Short mmCIF file of C-alpha atoms (C1' of nucleotides) in Angstrom, two decimals:
data_model
loop_
_atom_site.label_atom_id
_atom_site.label_comp_id
_atom_site.label_asym_id
_atom_site.label_seq_id
_atom_site.Cartn_x
_atom_site.Cartn_y
_atom_site.Cartn_z
CA UNK A 46 -58.19 22.85 -113.40
CA UNK A 47 -57.40 21.33 -110.06
CA UNK A 48 -56.33 23.73 -107.32
CA UNK A 49 -52.54 23.53 -107.15
CA UNK A 50 -50.90 22.14 -104.11
CA UNK A 51 -47.45 23.17 -102.94
CA UNK A 52 -44.83 20.51 -102.56
CA UNK A 53 -45.23 18.50 -99.45
CA UNK A 54 -48.60 19.99 -98.61
CA UNK A 55 -51.29 17.49 -97.71
CA UNK A 56 -54.37 17.09 -99.81
CA UNK A 57 -56.34 18.33 -96.82
CA UNK A 58 -59.39 16.27 -97.51
CA UNK A 59 -62.36 16.82 -95.26
CA UNK A 60 -65.80 15.29 -95.17
CA UNK A 61 -67.18 18.58 -96.46
CA UNK A 62 -64.81 18.67 -99.43
CA UNK A 63 -65.65 15.09 -100.37
CA UNK A 64 -69.35 15.87 -100.15
CA UNK A 65 -69.00 19.02 -102.26
CA UNK A 66 -67.02 17.16 -104.90
CA UNK A 67 -69.63 14.42 -104.98
CA UNK A 68 -72.38 16.95 -105.58
CA UNK A 69 -70.38 18.63 -108.36
CA UNK A 70 -69.77 15.30 -110.04
CA UNK A 71 -73.45 14.38 -109.76
CA UNK A 72 -74.56 17.74 -111.18
CA UNK A 73 -72.12 17.59 -114.07
CA UNK A 74 -72.25 13.97 -115.09
CA UNK A 75 -75.09 12.19 -113.35
CA UNK A 76 -75.11 9.53 -110.73
CA UNK A 77 -73.65 6.79 -112.86
CA UNK A 78 -70.48 8.86 -113.06
CA UNK A 79 -70.23 9.04 -109.30
CA UNK A 80 -67.72 6.34 -108.45
CA UNK A 81 -65.24 6.38 -105.63
CA UNK A 82 -62.52 6.36 -108.23
CA UNK A 83 -63.84 9.32 -110.21
CA UNK A 84 -64.36 11.21 -106.98
CA UNK A 85 -60.79 10.49 -105.93
CA UNK A 86 -59.48 11.63 -109.31
CA UNK A 87 -61.34 14.92 -108.99
CA UNK A 88 -59.94 15.45 -105.50
CA UNK A 89 -56.48 14.43 -106.65
CA UNK A 90 -56.08 11.64 -104.16
CA UNK A 91 -56.02 7.88 -104.46
CA UNK A 92 -59.38 6.12 -104.23
CA UNK A 93 -58.81 4.57 -100.84
CA UNK A 94 -57.96 7.94 -99.29
CA UNK A 95 -61.68 8.72 -99.34
CA UNK A 96 -62.28 6.07 -96.72
CA UNK A 97 -60.57 8.25 -94.13
CA UNK A 98 -63.52 10.65 -94.38
CA UNK A 99 -66.43 8.51 -95.48
CA UNK A 100 -67.56 5.18 -94.15
CA UNK A 101 -68.81 3.83 -97.45
CA UNK A 102 -70.24 4.99 -100.75
CA UNK A 103 -73.75 4.42 -99.38
CA UNK A 104 -73.08 6.63 -96.36
CA UNK A 105 -71.73 9.34 -98.68
CA UNK A 106 -74.86 9.18 -100.80
CA UNK A 107 -77.04 9.49 -97.71
CA UNK A 108 -75.16 12.64 -96.78
CA UNK A 109 -75.58 14.06 -100.27
CA UNK A 110 -79.32 13.39 -100.19
CA UNK A 111 -79.85 15.09 -96.88
CA UNK A 112 -77.64 17.97 -97.95
CA UNK A 113 -79.81 18.81 -100.95
CA UNK A 114 -82.90 18.99 -98.75
CA UNK A 115 -81.44 22.05 -97.04
CA UNK A 116 -82.54 23.96 -100.15
CA UNK A 117 -86.24 23.35 -99.52
CA UNK A 118 -88.06 26.56 -98.60
CA UNK A 119 -90.15 26.17 -95.49
CA UNK A 120 -93.09 28.46 -94.69
CA UNK A 121 -92.91 30.94 -91.82
CA UNK A 122 -93.86 29.41 -88.52
CA UNK A 123 -96.65 32.01 -88.06
CA UNK A 124 -98.42 30.78 -91.18
CA UNK A 125 -102.10 31.64 -91.20
CA UNK A 126 -103.27 29.08 -93.78
CA UNK A 127 -102.02 25.60 -92.92
CA UNK A 128 -103.30 24.11 -96.18
CA UNK A 129 -101.43 26.70 -98.23
CA UNK A 130 -98.35 26.03 -96.13
CA UNK A 131 -98.55 22.32 -96.83
CA UNK A 132 -98.94 22.98 -100.52
CA UNK A 133 -95.96 25.34 -100.46
CA UNK A 134 -93.58 23.01 -98.65
CA UNK A 135 -94.39 20.04 -100.87
CA UNK A 136 -94.17 22.17 -104.00
CA UNK A 137 -90.78 23.47 -102.90
CA UNK A 138 -89.59 19.94 -102.24
CA UNK A 139 -90.76 18.99 -105.70
CA UNK A 140 -88.85 21.92 -107.21
CA UNK A 141 -85.65 21.11 -105.35
CA UNK A 142 -85.85 17.48 -106.41
CA UNK A 143 -86.51 18.50 -110.01
CA UNK A 144 -83.47 20.76 -109.91
CA UNK A 145 -81.41 17.77 -108.84
CA UNK A 146 -83.00 15.15 -111.03
CA UNK A 147 -79.92 12.98 -110.90
CA UNK A 148 -80.42 12.47 -107.20
CA UNK A 149 -84.00 11.28 -107.43
CA UNK A 150 -83.21 7.66 -108.29
CA UNK A 151 -80.97 7.67 -105.25
CA UNK A 152 -83.78 8.96 -103.03
CA UNK A 153 -85.89 6.09 -104.27
CA UNK A 154 -83.19 3.50 -103.85
CA UNK A 155 -82.63 4.72 -100.30
CA UNK A 156 -86.36 5.30 -99.60
CA UNK A 157 -85.94 8.98 -98.97
CA UNK A 158 -83.37 10.73 -96.87
CA UNK A 159 -83.25 10.14 -93.16
CA UNK A 160 -80.76 12.77 -92.06
CA UNK A 161 -81.41 15.86 -89.94
CA UNK A 162 -82.84 17.94 -92.80
CA UNK A 163 -85.34 15.26 -93.73
CA UNK A 164 -86.30 14.98 -90.08
CA UNK A 165 -86.86 18.73 -89.77
CA UNK A 166 -89.02 18.85 -92.90
CA UNK A 167 -91.09 15.99 -91.59
CA UNK A 168 -91.69 17.78 -88.33
CA UNK A 169 -92.75 20.98 -90.07
CA UNK A 170 -95.30 19.05 -92.12
CA UNK A 171 -96.64 17.38 -88.97
CA UNK A 172 -96.98 20.82 -87.33
CA UNK A 173 -98.94 22.15 -90.30
CA UNK A 174 -101.16 19.06 -90.27
CA UNK A 175 -101.86 19.62 -86.56
CA UNK A 176 -102.95 23.18 -87.35
CA UNK A 177 -105.46 21.63 -89.74
CA UNK A 178 -106.71 19.38 -86.96
CA UNK A 179 -104.97 16.28 -88.30
CA UNK A 180 -102.80 14.50 -85.76
CA UNK A 181 -101.85 11.11 -84.34
CA UNK A 182 -101.73 8.09 -86.63
CA UNK A 183 -103.75 9.93 -89.27
CA UNK A 184 -101.07 12.60 -89.49
CA UNK A 185 -98.37 9.98 -89.97
CA UNK A 186 -100.50 8.43 -92.73
CA UNK A 187 -100.83 11.80 -94.40
CA UNK A 188 -97.10 12.49 -94.15
CA UNK A 189 -96.25 9.14 -95.66
CA UNK A 190 -98.62 9.70 -98.57
CA UNK A 191 -97.25 13.18 -99.23
CA UNK A 192 -93.63 11.99 -99.22
CA UNK A 193 -94.38 9.03 -101.46
CA UNK A 194 -96.31 11.15 -103.89
CA UNK A 195 -93.75 13.94 -104.11
CA UNK A 196 -90.66 11.80 -104.54
CA UNK A 197 -92.50 9.36 -106.77
CA UNK A 198 -93.85 12.03 -109.04
CA UNK A 199 -90.48 13.67 -109.44
CA UNK A 200 -88.93 10.33 -110.29
CA UNK A 201 -91.46 9.68 -113.01
CA UNK A 202 -91.43 13.23 -114.29
CA UNK A 203 -87.69 13.43 -114.78
CA UNK A 204 -86.04 11.41 -117.50
CA UNK A 205 -87.60 8.92 -119.87
CA UNK A 206 -91.13 8.40 -121.19
CA UNK A 207 -93.27 7.36 -118.28
CA UNK A 208 -96.33 5.76 -119.69
CA UNK A 209 -96.49 3.45 -122.65
CA UNK A 210 -99.36 5.36 -124.19
CA UNK A 211 -97.63 8.70 -124.04
CA UNK A 212 -97.42 9.39 -127.73
CA UNK A 213 -95.70 12.66 -127.06
CA UNK A 214 -93.92 13.47 -123.83
CA UNK A 215 -95.79 16.02 -121.72
CA UNK A 216 -93.97 19.33 -121.35
CA UNK A 217 -92.33 20.42 -118.14
CA UNK A 218 -95.13 22.88 -117.55
CA UNK A 219 -97.78 20.21 -118.06
CA UNK A 220 -96.02 17.94 -115.59
CA UNK A 221 -95.81 20.73 -113.01
CA UNK A 222 -99.57 21.24 -113.32
CA UNK A 223 -100.07 17.48 -113.12
CA UNK A 224 -98.09 17.40 -109.89
CA UNK A 225 -100.21 20.22 -108.51
CA UNK A 226 -103.47 18.45 -109.41
CA UNK A 227 -102.55 15.29 -107.54
CA UNK A 228 -101.21 17.25 -104.60
CA UNK A 229 -104.49 19.15 -104.30
CA UNK A 230 -106.46 15.90 -104.41
CA UNK A 231 -104.36 14.54 -101.60
CA UNK A 232 -104.54 17.68 -99.48
CA UNK A 233 -108.31 17.81 -99.92
CA UNK A 234 -108.57 14.18 -98.83
CA UNK A 235 -106.31 14.76 -95.85
CA UNK A 236 -108.28 17.81 -94.71
CA UNK A 237 -111.67 16.16 -95.19
CA UNK A 238 -113.45 15.17 -91.92
CA UNK A 239 -113.51 11.50 -92.80
CA UNK B 284 -80.24 -29.53 -107.79
CA UNK B 285 -79.59 -28.62 -111.39
CA UNK B 286 -81.41 -30.67 -114.00
CA UNK B 287 -78.89 -33.19 -115.31
CA UNK B 288 -77.74 -32.98 -118.85
CA UNK B 289 -76.54 -35.95 -120.87
CA UNK B 290 -73.08 -35.83 -122.30
CA UNK B 291 -72.84 -33.79 -125.42
CA UNK B 292 -76.33 -32.36 -125.06
CA UNK B 293 -76.63 -28.61 -125.48
CA UNK B 294 -77.69 -26.39 -122.64
CA UNK B 295 -80.74 -25.45 -124.68
CA UNK B 296 -81.04 -21.96 -123.35
CA UNK B 297 -84.03 -19.92 -124.41
CA UNK B 298 -85.16 -16.43 -123.60
CA UNK B 299 -87.94 -17.93 -121.47
CA UNK B 300 -85.55 -20.07 -119.44
CA UNK B 301 -83.24 -17.12 -118.80
CA UNK B 302 -86.19 -15.03 -117.69
CA UNK B 303 -87.52 -17.74 -115.38
CA UNK B 304 -84.10 -18.22 -113.81
CA UNK B 305 -83.79 -14.48 -113.29
CA UNK B 306 -87.11 -14.39 -111.47
CA UNK B 307 -86.13 -17.35 -109.29
CA UNK B 308 -82.86 -15.70 -108.37
CA UNK B 309 -84.63 -12.45 -107.59
CA UNK B 310 -87.21 -14.19 -105.43
CA UNK B 311 -84.63 -16.21 -103.55
CA UNK B 312 -81.81 -13.75 -103.04
CA UNK B 313 -82.91 -10.26 -104.00
CA UNK B 314 -81.93 -8.05 -106.86
CA UNK B 315 -78.38 -7.45 -105.71
CA UNK B 316 -77.79 -11.14 -106.25
CA UNK B 317 -78.97 -10.92 -109.84
CA UNK B 318 -75.77 -10.69 -111.82
CA UNK B 319 -75.13 -12.09 -115.24
CA UNK B 320 -72.55 -14.35 -113.68
CA UNK B 321 -74.84 -15.75 -110.98
CA UNK B 322 -77.53 -16.25 -113.59
CA UNK B 323 -75.11 -18.11 -115.82
CA UNK B 324 -74.01 -20.29 -112.91
CA UNK B 325 -77.60 -21.24 -112.15
CA UNK B 326 -78.22 -22.11 -115.77
CA UNK B 327 -74.94 -23.99 -115.97
CA UNK B 328 -73.53 -21.98 -118.85
CA UNK B 329 -70.75 -19.47 -119.12
CA UNK B 330 -71.71 -15.83 -118.49
CA UNK B 331 -71.35 -14.69 -122.06
CA UNK B 332 -73.69 -17.42 -123.30
CA UNK B 333 -76.58 -15.33 -121.95
CA UNK B 334 -75.93 -12.71 -124.58
CA UNK B 335 -77.22 -15.07 -127.23
CA UNK B 336 -80.70 -14.70 -125.70
CA UNK B 337 -80.68 -11.32 -124.05
CA UNK B 338 -79.48 -8.02 -125.39
CA UNK B 339 -78.24 -6.68 -122.09
CA UNK B 340 -78.89 -6.92 -118.39
CA UNK B 341 -81.14 -3.86 -118.60
CA UNK B 342 -83.26 -5.45 -121.33
CA UNK B 343 -83.56 -8.60 -119.23
CA UNK B 344 -84.75 -6.58 -116.24
CA UNK B 345 -87.34 -4.82 -118.38
CA UNK B 346 -88.68 -8.21 -119.42
CA UNK B 347 -88.82 -9.40 -115.81
CA UNK B 348 -90.72 -6.28 -114.78
CA UNK B 349 -93.34 -6.63 -117.46
CA UNK B 350 -93.63 -10.33 -116.77
CA UNK B 351 -94.62 -9.82 -113.14
CA UNK B 352 -97.40 -7.45 -114.15
CA UNK B 353 -99.20 -10.36 -115.79
CA UNK B 354 -100.24 -11.35 -112.25
CA UNK B 355 -102.34 -8.22 -111.72
CA UNK B 356 -106.04 -9.04 -111.54
CA UNK B 357 -108.09 -6.87 -113.83
CA UNK B 358 -111.82 -6.26 -113.28
CA UNK B 359 -114.39 -7.72 -115.67
CA UNK B 360 -114.97 -5.53 -118.65
CA UNK B 361 -118.72 -5.29 -117.82
CA UNK B 362 -117.94 -3.61 -114.51
CA UNK B 363 -120.87 -1.64 -113.15
CA UNK B 364 -118.96 0.61 -110.72
CA UNK B 365 -116.00 2.27 -112.43
CA UNK B 366 -114.70 3.75 -109.21
CA UNK B 367 -114.67 0.35 -107.51
CA UNK B 368 -112.95 -1.07 -110.58
CA UNK B 369 -110.23 1.55 -110.37
CA UNK B 370 -109.74 0.85 -106.71
CA UNK B 371 -109.54 -2.88 -107.40
CA UNK B 372 -107.00 -2.68 -110.19
CA UNK B 373 -104.69 -0.36 -108.28
CA UNK B 374 -105.03 -2.45 -105.11
CA UNK B 375 -104.19 -5.60 -107.08
CA UNK B 376 -101.15 -3.89 -108.58
CA UNK B 377 -100.11 -2.90 -105.09
CA UNK B 378 -100.46 -6.49 -103.90
CA UNK B 379 -98.49 -7.92 -106.78
CA UNK B 380 -95.72 -5.41 -106.24
CA UNK B 381 -95.68 -6.16 -102.51
CA UNK B 382 -95.39 -9.85 -103.28
CA UNK B 383 -92.34 -9.06 -105.40
CA UNK B 384 -90.78 -6.44 -103.19
CA UNK B 385 -87.36 -7.09 -104.60
CA UNK B 386 -88.50 -5.87 -107.99
CA UNK B 387 -89.83 -2.55 -106.78
CA UNK B 388 -86.52 -0.73 -106.74
CA UNK B 389 -86.11 -1.88 -110.30
CA UNK B 390 -89.50 -0.47 -111.28
CA UNK B 391 -88.41 2.83 -109.83
CA UNK B 392 -85.03 2.79 -111.47
CA UNK B 393 -86.68 2.06 -114.81
CA UNK B 394 -89.66 4.37 -114.18
CA UNK B 395 -92.20 1.60 -114.35
CA UNK B 396 -92.48 -1.11 -116.93
CA UNK B 397 -93.18 -0.28 -120.51
CA UNK B 398 -93.85 -3.68 -121.99
CA UNK B 399 -97.13 -5.07 -123.31
CA UNK B 400 -98.57 -5.93 -119.89
CA UNK B 401 -97.93 -2.42 -118.58
CA UNK B 402 -99.54 -1.05 -121.71
CA UNK B 403 -102.64 -3.20 -121.29
CA UNK B 404 -103.06 -2.22 -117.64
CA UNK B 405 -102.76 1.42 -118.60
CA UNK B 406 -105.46 1.06 -121.19
CA UNK B 407 -107.83 -0.65 -118.77
CA UNK B 408 -107.39 2.19 -116.31
CA UNK B 409 -108.09 4.72 -119.06
CA UNK B 410 -111.26 2.82 -119.99
CA UNK B 411 -112.48 2.88 -116.39
CA UNK B 412 -111.70 6.57 -116.14
CA UNK B 413 -113.73 7.20 -119.30
CA UNK B 414 -116.69 5.39 -117.69
CA UNK B 415 -116.41 7.90 -114.88
CA UNK B 416 -116.49 10.74 -117.36
CA UNK B 417 -112.77 11.48 -117.12
CA UNK B 418 -110.99 11.56 -120.45
CA UNK B 419 -108.48 13.44 -122.57
CA UNK B 420 -105.50 15.09 -120.90
CA UNK B 421 -107.20 14.88 -117.51
CA UNK B 422 -107.34 11.10 -117.81
CA UNK B 423 -103.63 10.94 -118.58
CA UNK B 424 -103.00 13.14 -115.54
CA UNK B 425 -105.04 10.80 -113.40
CA UNK B 426 -103.27 7.72 -114.73
CA UNK B 427 -99.87 9.23 -114.07
CA UNK B 428 -100.82 10.12 -110.50
CA UNK B 429 -102.19 6.63 -109.85
CA UNK B 430 -99.06 4.91 -111.19
CA UNK B 431 -96.72 7.17 -109.28
CA UNK B 432 -98.67 6.72 -106.07
CA UNK B 433 -98.94 2.96 -106.32
CA UNK B 434 -95.34 2.20 -107.21
CA UNK B 435 -94.04 4.89 -104.87
CA UNK B 436 -96.05 3.66 -101.94
CA UNK B 437 -94.96 0.09 -102.43
CA UNK B 438 -91.35 1.18 -102.61
CA UNK B 439 -91.60 3.04 -99.35
CA UNK B 440 -93.67 0.38 -97.66
CA UNK B 441 -91.29 -2.46 -98.37
CA UNK B 442 -87.95 -2.58 -96.64
CA UNK B 443 -86.38 -0.05 -94.32
CA UNK B 444 -87.81 2.60 -92.02
CA UNK B 445 -89.31 5.27 -94.19
CA UNK B 446 -89.71 8.32 -92.07
CA UNK B 447 -87.25 9.61 -89.54
CA UNK B 448 -89.96 10.12 -86.95
CA UNK B 449 -91.26 6.59 -87.18
CA UNK B 450 -90.46 5.47 -83.68
CA UNK B 451 -91.86 2.07 -84.37
CA UNK B 452 -92.32 0.69 -87.85
CA UNK B 453 -95.97 0.52 -88.90
CA UNK B 454 -97.27 -3.01 -89.38
CA UNK B 455 -98.05 -4.51 -92.74
CA UNK B 456 -101.75 -4.12 -92.04
CA UNK B 457 -101.37 -0.48 -91.10
CA UNK B 458 -99.46 0.18 -94.28
CA UNK B 459 -102.13 -1.54 -96.37
CA UNK B 460 -104.76 0.71 -94.79
CA UNK B 461 -102.49 3.69 -95.34
CA UNK B 462 -102.24 2.80 -99.02
CA UNK B 463 -106.02 2.55 -99.22
CA UNK B 464 -106.52 5.94 -97.58
CA UNK B 465 -104.32 7.75 -100.05
CA UNK B 466 -105.80 5.85 -102.97
CA UNK B 467 -109.32 6.89 -101.93
CA UNK B 468 -108.23 10.50 -101.62
CA UNK B 469 -106.84 10.37 -105.13
CA UNK B 470 -109.86 8.62 -106.61
CA UNK B 471 -112.20 11.13 -104.96
CA UNK B 472 -110.16 13.98 -106.38
CA UNK B 473 -110.09 12.41 -109.82
CA UNK B 474 -113.87 11.86 -109.84
CA UNK B 475 -114.68 15.34 -108.53
CA UNK B 476 -116.15 17.70 -111.13
CA UNK B 477 -113.28 20.13 -110.84
"C1'" DA C 127 -76.71 -20.54 -134.36
"C1'" DC C 128 -75.03 -21.22 -130.04
"C1'" DC C 129 -71.57 -21.95 -126.80
"C1'" DT C 130 -66.65 -21.54 -124.64
"C1'" DG C 131 -62.18 -19.48 -122.73
"C1'" DA C 132 -59.99 -15.49 -122.25
"C1'" DA C 133 -59.76 -10.93 -121.80
"C1'" DC C 134 -61.07 -5.81 -121.33
"C1'" DA C 135 -62.24 -2.11 -118.72
"C1'" DC C 136 -64.14 -1.25 -114.98
"C1'" DC C 137 -66.18 -1.42 -109.71
"C1'" DG C 138 -66.06 -0.84 -103.96
"C1'" DT C 139 -63.18 -1.93 -100.44
"C1'" DT C 140 -59.15 -3.71 -97.56
"C1'" DC C 141 -54.45 -4.17 -96.14
"C1'" DA C 142 -49.76 -3.19 -95.10
"C1'" DA C 143 -46.68 0.30 -95.31
"C1'" DG C 144 -45.05 4.97 -95.16
"C1'" DT C 145 -45.03 9.98 -93.08
"C1'" DA D 93 -54.10 10.67 -88.39
"C1'" DC D 94 -53.97 10.57 -93.08
"C1'" DC D 95 -52.30 9.12 -97.34
"C1'" DT D 96 -50.22 5.66 -100.91
"C1'" DG D 97 -49.44 1.35 -103.84
"C1'" DA D 98 -51.02 -2.91 -104.45
"C1'" DA D 99 -54.26 -6.16 -104.32
"C1'" DC D 100 -58.85 -8.74 -103.61
"C1'" DA D 101 -63.04 -10.11 -105.17
"C1'" DC D 102 -66.05 -8.82 -107.94
"C1'" DC D 103 -68.90 -6.54 -112.23
"C1'" DG D 104 -71.07 -6.24 -117.56
"C1'" DT D 105 -69.62 -7.03 -121.94
"C1'" DT D 106 -66.78 -8.23 -126.20
"C1'" DC D 107 -63.94 -11.05 -129.11
"C1'" DA D 108 -62.00 -14.89 -131.45
"C1'" DA D 109 -62.45 -19.53 -131.74
"C1'" DG D 110 -64.78 -23.90 -131.73
"C1'" DT D 111 -68.99 -27.12 -132.94
#
DNA sequence: ACCTGAACACCGTTCAAGT
DNA sequence: ACCTGAACACCGTTCAAGT
């Protein structure tokens, strides 16, 4: 049921409406169903009308990716335990990505998001690392490893069998524990003196 | 320079020739240039002729992915230091993937390869883990983490800026050291008693 | 069995024209 | 400024026909 439009009224497209429609389409039908044409159909405009509000499909996808990161829960700034804070923020990122599994291949194809939300999350992680005494190039190393691990794990956890020798697919709960194991290994390594 | 064909002679396509041509095209022009039509042009046949030797483009890509894994150097089976062996096999995988950067997005999109070479590599890693006293579900956890980390890191290391706060792109050497750092953290965690 | 020409059912994007 | 119809330059894949 499309919202009705009175005669002569403009479609009233905005960047925000296009973005919202894209996220709905992704959530309902996956990222293969997200075409400029299907998006236009849903918004009741012709395909090329989208280009008044979006530079390209790639730019739209970048906006969608950054948008979803706004859902990540960040720890309070007066956190007492930096290590627990790091665990929490990465675990929340993992949860958000899992909840939007269809987006994960796009994160990978685009090598993560690079919009304002991604930037803010990165800075929070760097702050927590500094509280642990990790800074400079070593902090950037740690951040890179944490991002790679979190996005990568989500990608492999969602969809499809992931290892050839997986006779039976691990359950969602098992995968969540698996994610936590690796994350702890990494955080221990990062916090270790050398 | 296409190999000349005498009049009346058949193209003589085989699965192997299609696969080789696909890898050449990938190496020369990247994976966006790999279309069934460009592949057909290179092989001097019509596009639909490929379907006599390949089930679909996806199946072809799966074959390419597994094929490249044959280049990974595996440690001798009489390895004395299991931990060093694990480091070596993952580092070699990393190198092979880096050398075929164009394939990495495909590995991610397909969640790793699942052909015979991928299977063999997985089993070697499990054997090395067993030598370290890690087996059962914990070994499968470890394997999953190692695969995710290695493919994920390569994906983020190749191409594009990867973090918003990267003022200047890290050099290839820095990224290689970064990969090693994270890998050591993981291997330490995996080997730790608990 | 293997290849061809032609076509089907799509894509993202651009362009000229309307309001 | 924003939208439309039409078109451009592609895709992967299928089908009927030839050898």
